[in-house]
PDB file of C-alpha atoms in Angstrom:
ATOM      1  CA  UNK A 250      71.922 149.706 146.210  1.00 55.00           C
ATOM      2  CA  UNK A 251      72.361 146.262 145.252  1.00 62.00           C
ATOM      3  CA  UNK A 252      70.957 144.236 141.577  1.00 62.00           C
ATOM      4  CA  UNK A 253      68.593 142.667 144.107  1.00 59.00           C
ATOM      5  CA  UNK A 254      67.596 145.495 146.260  1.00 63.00           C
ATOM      6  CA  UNK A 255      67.187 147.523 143.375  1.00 67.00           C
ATOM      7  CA  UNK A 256      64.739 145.386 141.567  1.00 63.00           C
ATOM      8  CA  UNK A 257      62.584 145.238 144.606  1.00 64.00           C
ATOM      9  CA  UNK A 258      62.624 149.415 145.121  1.00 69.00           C
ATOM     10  CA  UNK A 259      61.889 149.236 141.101  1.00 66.00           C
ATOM     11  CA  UNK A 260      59.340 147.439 140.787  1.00 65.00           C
ATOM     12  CA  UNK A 261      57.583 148.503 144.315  1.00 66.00           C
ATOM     13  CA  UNK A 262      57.803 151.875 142.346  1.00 68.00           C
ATOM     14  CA  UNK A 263      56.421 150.110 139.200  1.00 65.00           C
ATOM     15  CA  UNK A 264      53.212 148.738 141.017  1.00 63.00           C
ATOM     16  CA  UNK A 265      52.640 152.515 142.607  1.00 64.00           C
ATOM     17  CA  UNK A 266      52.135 154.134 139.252  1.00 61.00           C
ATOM     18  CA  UNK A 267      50.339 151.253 137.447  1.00 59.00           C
ATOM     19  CA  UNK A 268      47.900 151.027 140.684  1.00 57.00           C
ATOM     20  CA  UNK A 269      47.074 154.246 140.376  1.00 51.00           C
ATOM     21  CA  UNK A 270      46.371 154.331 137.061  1.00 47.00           C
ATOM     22  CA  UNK A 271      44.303 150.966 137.627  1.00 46.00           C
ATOM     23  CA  UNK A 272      45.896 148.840 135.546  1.00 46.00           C
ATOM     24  CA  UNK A 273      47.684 145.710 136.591  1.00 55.00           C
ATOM     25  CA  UNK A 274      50.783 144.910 139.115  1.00 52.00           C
ATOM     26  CA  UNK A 275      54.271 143.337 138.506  1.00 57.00           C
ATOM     27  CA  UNK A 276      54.941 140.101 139.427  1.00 65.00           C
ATOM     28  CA  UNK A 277      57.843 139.646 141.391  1.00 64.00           C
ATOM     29  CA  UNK A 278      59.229 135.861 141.520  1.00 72.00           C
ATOM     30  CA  UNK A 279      61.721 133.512 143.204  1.00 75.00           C
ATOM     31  CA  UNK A 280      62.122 130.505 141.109  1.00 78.00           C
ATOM     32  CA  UNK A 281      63.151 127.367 141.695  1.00 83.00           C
ATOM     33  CA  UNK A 282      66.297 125.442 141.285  1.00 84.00           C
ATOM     34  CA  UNK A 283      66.480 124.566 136.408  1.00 83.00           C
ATOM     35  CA  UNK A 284      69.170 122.880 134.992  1.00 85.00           C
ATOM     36  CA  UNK A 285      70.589 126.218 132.503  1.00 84.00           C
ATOM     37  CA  UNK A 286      74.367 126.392 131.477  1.00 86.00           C
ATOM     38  CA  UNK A 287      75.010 128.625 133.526  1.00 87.00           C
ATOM     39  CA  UNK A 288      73.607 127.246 136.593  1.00 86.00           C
ATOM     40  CA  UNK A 289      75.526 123.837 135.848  1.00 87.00           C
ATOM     41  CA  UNK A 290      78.931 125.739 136.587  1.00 89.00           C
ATOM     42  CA  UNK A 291      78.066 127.101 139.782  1.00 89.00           C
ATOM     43  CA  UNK A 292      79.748 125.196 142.666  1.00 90.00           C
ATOM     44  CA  UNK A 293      78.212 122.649 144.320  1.00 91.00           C
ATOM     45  CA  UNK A 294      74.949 123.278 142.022  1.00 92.00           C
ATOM     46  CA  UNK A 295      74.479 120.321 140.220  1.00 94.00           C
ATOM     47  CA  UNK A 296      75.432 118.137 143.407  1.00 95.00           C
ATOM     48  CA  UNK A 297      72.351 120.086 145.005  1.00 95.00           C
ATOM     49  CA  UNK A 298      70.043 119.395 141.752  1.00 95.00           C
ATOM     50  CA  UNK A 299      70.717 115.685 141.408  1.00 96.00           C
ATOM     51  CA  UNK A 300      69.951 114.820 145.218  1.00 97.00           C
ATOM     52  CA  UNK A 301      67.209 117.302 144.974  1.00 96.00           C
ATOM     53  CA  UNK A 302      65.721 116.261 141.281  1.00 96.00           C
ATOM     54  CA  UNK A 303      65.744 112.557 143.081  1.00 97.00           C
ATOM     55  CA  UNK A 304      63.694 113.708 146.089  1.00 98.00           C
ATOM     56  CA  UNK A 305      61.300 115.841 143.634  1.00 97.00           C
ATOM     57  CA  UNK A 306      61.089 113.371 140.931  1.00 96.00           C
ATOM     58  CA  UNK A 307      59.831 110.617 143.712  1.00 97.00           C
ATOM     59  CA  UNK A 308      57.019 112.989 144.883  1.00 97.00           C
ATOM     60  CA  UNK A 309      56.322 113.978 141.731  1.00 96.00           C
ATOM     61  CA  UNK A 310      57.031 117.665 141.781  1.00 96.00           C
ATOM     62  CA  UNK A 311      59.769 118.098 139.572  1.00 95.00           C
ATOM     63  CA  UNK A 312      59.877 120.335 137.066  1.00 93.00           C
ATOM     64  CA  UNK A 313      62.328 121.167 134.107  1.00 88.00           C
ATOM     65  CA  UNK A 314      62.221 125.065 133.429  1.00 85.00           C
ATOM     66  CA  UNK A 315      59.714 124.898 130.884  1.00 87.00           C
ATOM     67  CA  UNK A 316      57.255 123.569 133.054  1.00 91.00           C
ATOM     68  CA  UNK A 317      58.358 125.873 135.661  1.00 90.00           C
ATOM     69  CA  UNK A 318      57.853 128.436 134.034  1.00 90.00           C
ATOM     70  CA  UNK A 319      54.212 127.177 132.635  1.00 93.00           C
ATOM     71  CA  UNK A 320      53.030 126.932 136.192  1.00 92.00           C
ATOM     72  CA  UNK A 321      54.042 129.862 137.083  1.00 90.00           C
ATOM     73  CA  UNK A 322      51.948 131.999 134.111  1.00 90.00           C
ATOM     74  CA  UNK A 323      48.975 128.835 133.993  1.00 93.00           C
ATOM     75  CA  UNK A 324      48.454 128.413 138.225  1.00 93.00           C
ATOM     76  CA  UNK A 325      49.895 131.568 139.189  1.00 89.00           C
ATOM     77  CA  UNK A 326      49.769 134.701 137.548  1.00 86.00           C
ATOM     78  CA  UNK A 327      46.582 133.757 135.130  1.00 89.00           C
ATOM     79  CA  UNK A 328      45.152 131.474 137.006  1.00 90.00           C
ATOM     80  CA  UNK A 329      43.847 130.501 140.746  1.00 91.00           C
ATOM     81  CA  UNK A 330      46.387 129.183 143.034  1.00 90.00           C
ATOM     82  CA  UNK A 331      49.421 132.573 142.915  1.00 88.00           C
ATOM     83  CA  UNK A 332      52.259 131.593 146.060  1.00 89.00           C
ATOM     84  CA  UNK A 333      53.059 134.749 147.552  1.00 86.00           C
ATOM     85  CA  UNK A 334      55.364 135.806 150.265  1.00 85.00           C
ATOM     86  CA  UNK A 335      55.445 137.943 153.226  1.00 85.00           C
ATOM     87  CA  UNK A 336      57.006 141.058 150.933  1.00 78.00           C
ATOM     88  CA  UNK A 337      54.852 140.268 147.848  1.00 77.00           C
ATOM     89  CA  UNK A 338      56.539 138.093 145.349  1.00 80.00           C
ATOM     90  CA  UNK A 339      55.533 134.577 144.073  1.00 84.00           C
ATOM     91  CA  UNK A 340      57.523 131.759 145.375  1.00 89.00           C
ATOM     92  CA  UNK A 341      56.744 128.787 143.061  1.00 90.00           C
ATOM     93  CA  UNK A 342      60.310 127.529 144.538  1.00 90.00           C
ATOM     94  CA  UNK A 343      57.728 126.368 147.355  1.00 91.00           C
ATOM     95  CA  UNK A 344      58.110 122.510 146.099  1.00 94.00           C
ATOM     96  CA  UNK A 345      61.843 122.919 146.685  1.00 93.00           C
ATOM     97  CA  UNK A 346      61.471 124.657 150.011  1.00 93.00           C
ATOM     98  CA  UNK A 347      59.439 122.606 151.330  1.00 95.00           C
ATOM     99  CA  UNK A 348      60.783 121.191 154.750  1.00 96.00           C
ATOM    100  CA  UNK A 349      60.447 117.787 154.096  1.00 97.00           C
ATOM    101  CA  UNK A 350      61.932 117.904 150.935  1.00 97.00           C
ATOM    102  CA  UNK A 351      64.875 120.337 151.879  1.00 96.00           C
ATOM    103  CA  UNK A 352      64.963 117.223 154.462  1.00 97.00           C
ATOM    104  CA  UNK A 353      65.161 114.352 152.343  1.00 97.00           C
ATOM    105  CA  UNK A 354      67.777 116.781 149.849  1.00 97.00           C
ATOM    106  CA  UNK A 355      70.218 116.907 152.544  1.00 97.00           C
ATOM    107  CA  UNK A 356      69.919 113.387 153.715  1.00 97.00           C
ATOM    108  CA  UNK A 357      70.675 112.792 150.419  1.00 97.00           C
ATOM    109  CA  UNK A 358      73.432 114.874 149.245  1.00 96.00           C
ATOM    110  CA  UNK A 359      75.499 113.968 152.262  1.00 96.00           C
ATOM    111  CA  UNK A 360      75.549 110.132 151.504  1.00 97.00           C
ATOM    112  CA  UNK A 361      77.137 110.855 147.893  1.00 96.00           C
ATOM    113  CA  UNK A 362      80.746 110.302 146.677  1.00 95.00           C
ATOM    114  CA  UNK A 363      82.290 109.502 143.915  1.00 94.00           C
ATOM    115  CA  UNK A 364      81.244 106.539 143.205  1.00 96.00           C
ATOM    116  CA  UNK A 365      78.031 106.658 143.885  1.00 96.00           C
ATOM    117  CA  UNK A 366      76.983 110.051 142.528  1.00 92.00           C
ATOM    118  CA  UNK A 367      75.903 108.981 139.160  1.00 94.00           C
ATOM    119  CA  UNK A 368      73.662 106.290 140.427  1.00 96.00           C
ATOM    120  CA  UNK A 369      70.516 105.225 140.877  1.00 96.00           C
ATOM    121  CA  UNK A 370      70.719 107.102 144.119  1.00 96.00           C
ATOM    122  CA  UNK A 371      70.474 110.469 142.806  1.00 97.00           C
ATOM    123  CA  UNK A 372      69.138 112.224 139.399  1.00 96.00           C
ATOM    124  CA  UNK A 373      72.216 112.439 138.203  1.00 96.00           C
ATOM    125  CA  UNK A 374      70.850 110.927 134.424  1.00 96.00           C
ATOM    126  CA  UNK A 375      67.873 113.273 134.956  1.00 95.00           C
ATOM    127  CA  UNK A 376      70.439 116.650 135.535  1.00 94.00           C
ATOM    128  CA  UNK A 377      73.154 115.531 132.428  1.00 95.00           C
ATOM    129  CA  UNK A 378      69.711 114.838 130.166  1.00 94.00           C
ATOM    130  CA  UNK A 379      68.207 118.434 130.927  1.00 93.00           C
ATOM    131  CA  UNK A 380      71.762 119.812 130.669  1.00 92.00           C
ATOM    132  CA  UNK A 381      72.042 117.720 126.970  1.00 93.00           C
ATOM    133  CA  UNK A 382      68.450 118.859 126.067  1.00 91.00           C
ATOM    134  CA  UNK A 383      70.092 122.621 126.246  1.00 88.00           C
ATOM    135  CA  UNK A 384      72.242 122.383 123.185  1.00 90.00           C
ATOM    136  CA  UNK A 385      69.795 120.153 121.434  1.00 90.00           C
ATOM    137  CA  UNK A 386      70.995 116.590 122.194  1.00 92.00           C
ATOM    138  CA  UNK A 387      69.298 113.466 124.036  1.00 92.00           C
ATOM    139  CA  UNK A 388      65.523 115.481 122.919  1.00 91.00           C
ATOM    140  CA  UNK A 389      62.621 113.187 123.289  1.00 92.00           C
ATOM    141  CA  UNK A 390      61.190 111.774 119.681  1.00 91.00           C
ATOM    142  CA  UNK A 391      63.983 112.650 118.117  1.00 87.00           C
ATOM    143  CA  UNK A 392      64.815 110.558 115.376  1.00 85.00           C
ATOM    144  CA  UNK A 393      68.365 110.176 113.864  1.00 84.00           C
ATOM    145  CA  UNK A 394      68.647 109.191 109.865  1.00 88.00           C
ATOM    146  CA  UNK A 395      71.326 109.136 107.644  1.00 92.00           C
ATOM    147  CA  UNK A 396      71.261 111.723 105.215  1.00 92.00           C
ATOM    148  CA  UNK A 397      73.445 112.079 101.828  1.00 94.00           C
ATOM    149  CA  UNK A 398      74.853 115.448 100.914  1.00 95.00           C
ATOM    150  CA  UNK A 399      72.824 115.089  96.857  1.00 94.00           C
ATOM    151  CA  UNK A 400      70.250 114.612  99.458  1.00 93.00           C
ATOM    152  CA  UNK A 401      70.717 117.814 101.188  1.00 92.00           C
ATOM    153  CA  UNK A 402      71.432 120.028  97.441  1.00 92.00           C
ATOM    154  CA  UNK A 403      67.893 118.484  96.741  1.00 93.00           C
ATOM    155  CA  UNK A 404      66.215 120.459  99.179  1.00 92.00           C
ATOM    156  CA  UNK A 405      64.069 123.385  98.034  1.00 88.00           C
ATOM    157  CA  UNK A 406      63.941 126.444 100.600  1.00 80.00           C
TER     158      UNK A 406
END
């Protein structure tokens, strides 16, 4: 049995036993396409996420994993509006499957080269600032001042 097969058996299992002892179900999820460090190495990945961050970003449906992941706990699993499949797990990767926008991707993706990748074209500055964000660098309202080191002794802990 594969990772993925065995997940689904597990926590089909899981939802028999809590259901009948009337407690609550698991949530089973698909997410959508984040900008992580390991997803950035992945072939042909981060070609996919800047013509698709482009398409998303123009209708507004973009989301950088933290807000994925809000959406997914605030409209989905606590709240009013949960996306589920034909086997039972939430798909909030519906923005990025949608057909239009799977579409407009493609479209996209196969007009890049080289020397147009990192244009206005695409997301590229979107992808390489989510990707910077990871480790800490190019973070919104972040402020950069010099600092001595009799400056940095001085602190108290």
């Amino acid at each position: 049995m594969g990772a993925r097969n065995g997940l689904f058996f597990n926590t089909r299992v899981m939802d028999f036993f809590l259901h009948c002892s009337r407690l609550l179900f698991c949530h089973k999820q698909v997410a959508t396409a984040v900008t992580t460090k390991a997803s950035s190495v992945i072939p042909f990945f981060p070609v996919y996420c800047i013509g698709l961050y482009k398409i998303m970003e123009e209708k507004g449906t973009h989301e950088t994993p933290i807000m994925h992941q809000d959406r997914i706990y605030r409209d989905m699993i606590y709240g009013n509006n949960p996306e589920y499949d034909e086997i039972g797990r939430l798909r909030p990767d519906s923005w990025e499957l949608d057909s239009d926008t799977q579409a407009k991707t493609k479209e996209l993706i196969l007009k890049l080269n080289q020397d147009n990748f990192n244009t206005d074209l695409t997301a590229y500055d979107l992808f390489y600032k989510e990707f910077s964000n990871l480790s800490g660098f190019m973070v919104d309202g972040y402020v950069e001042q010099e600092v001595t080191i009799d400056e940095l002794k001085a602190l108290k802990y």
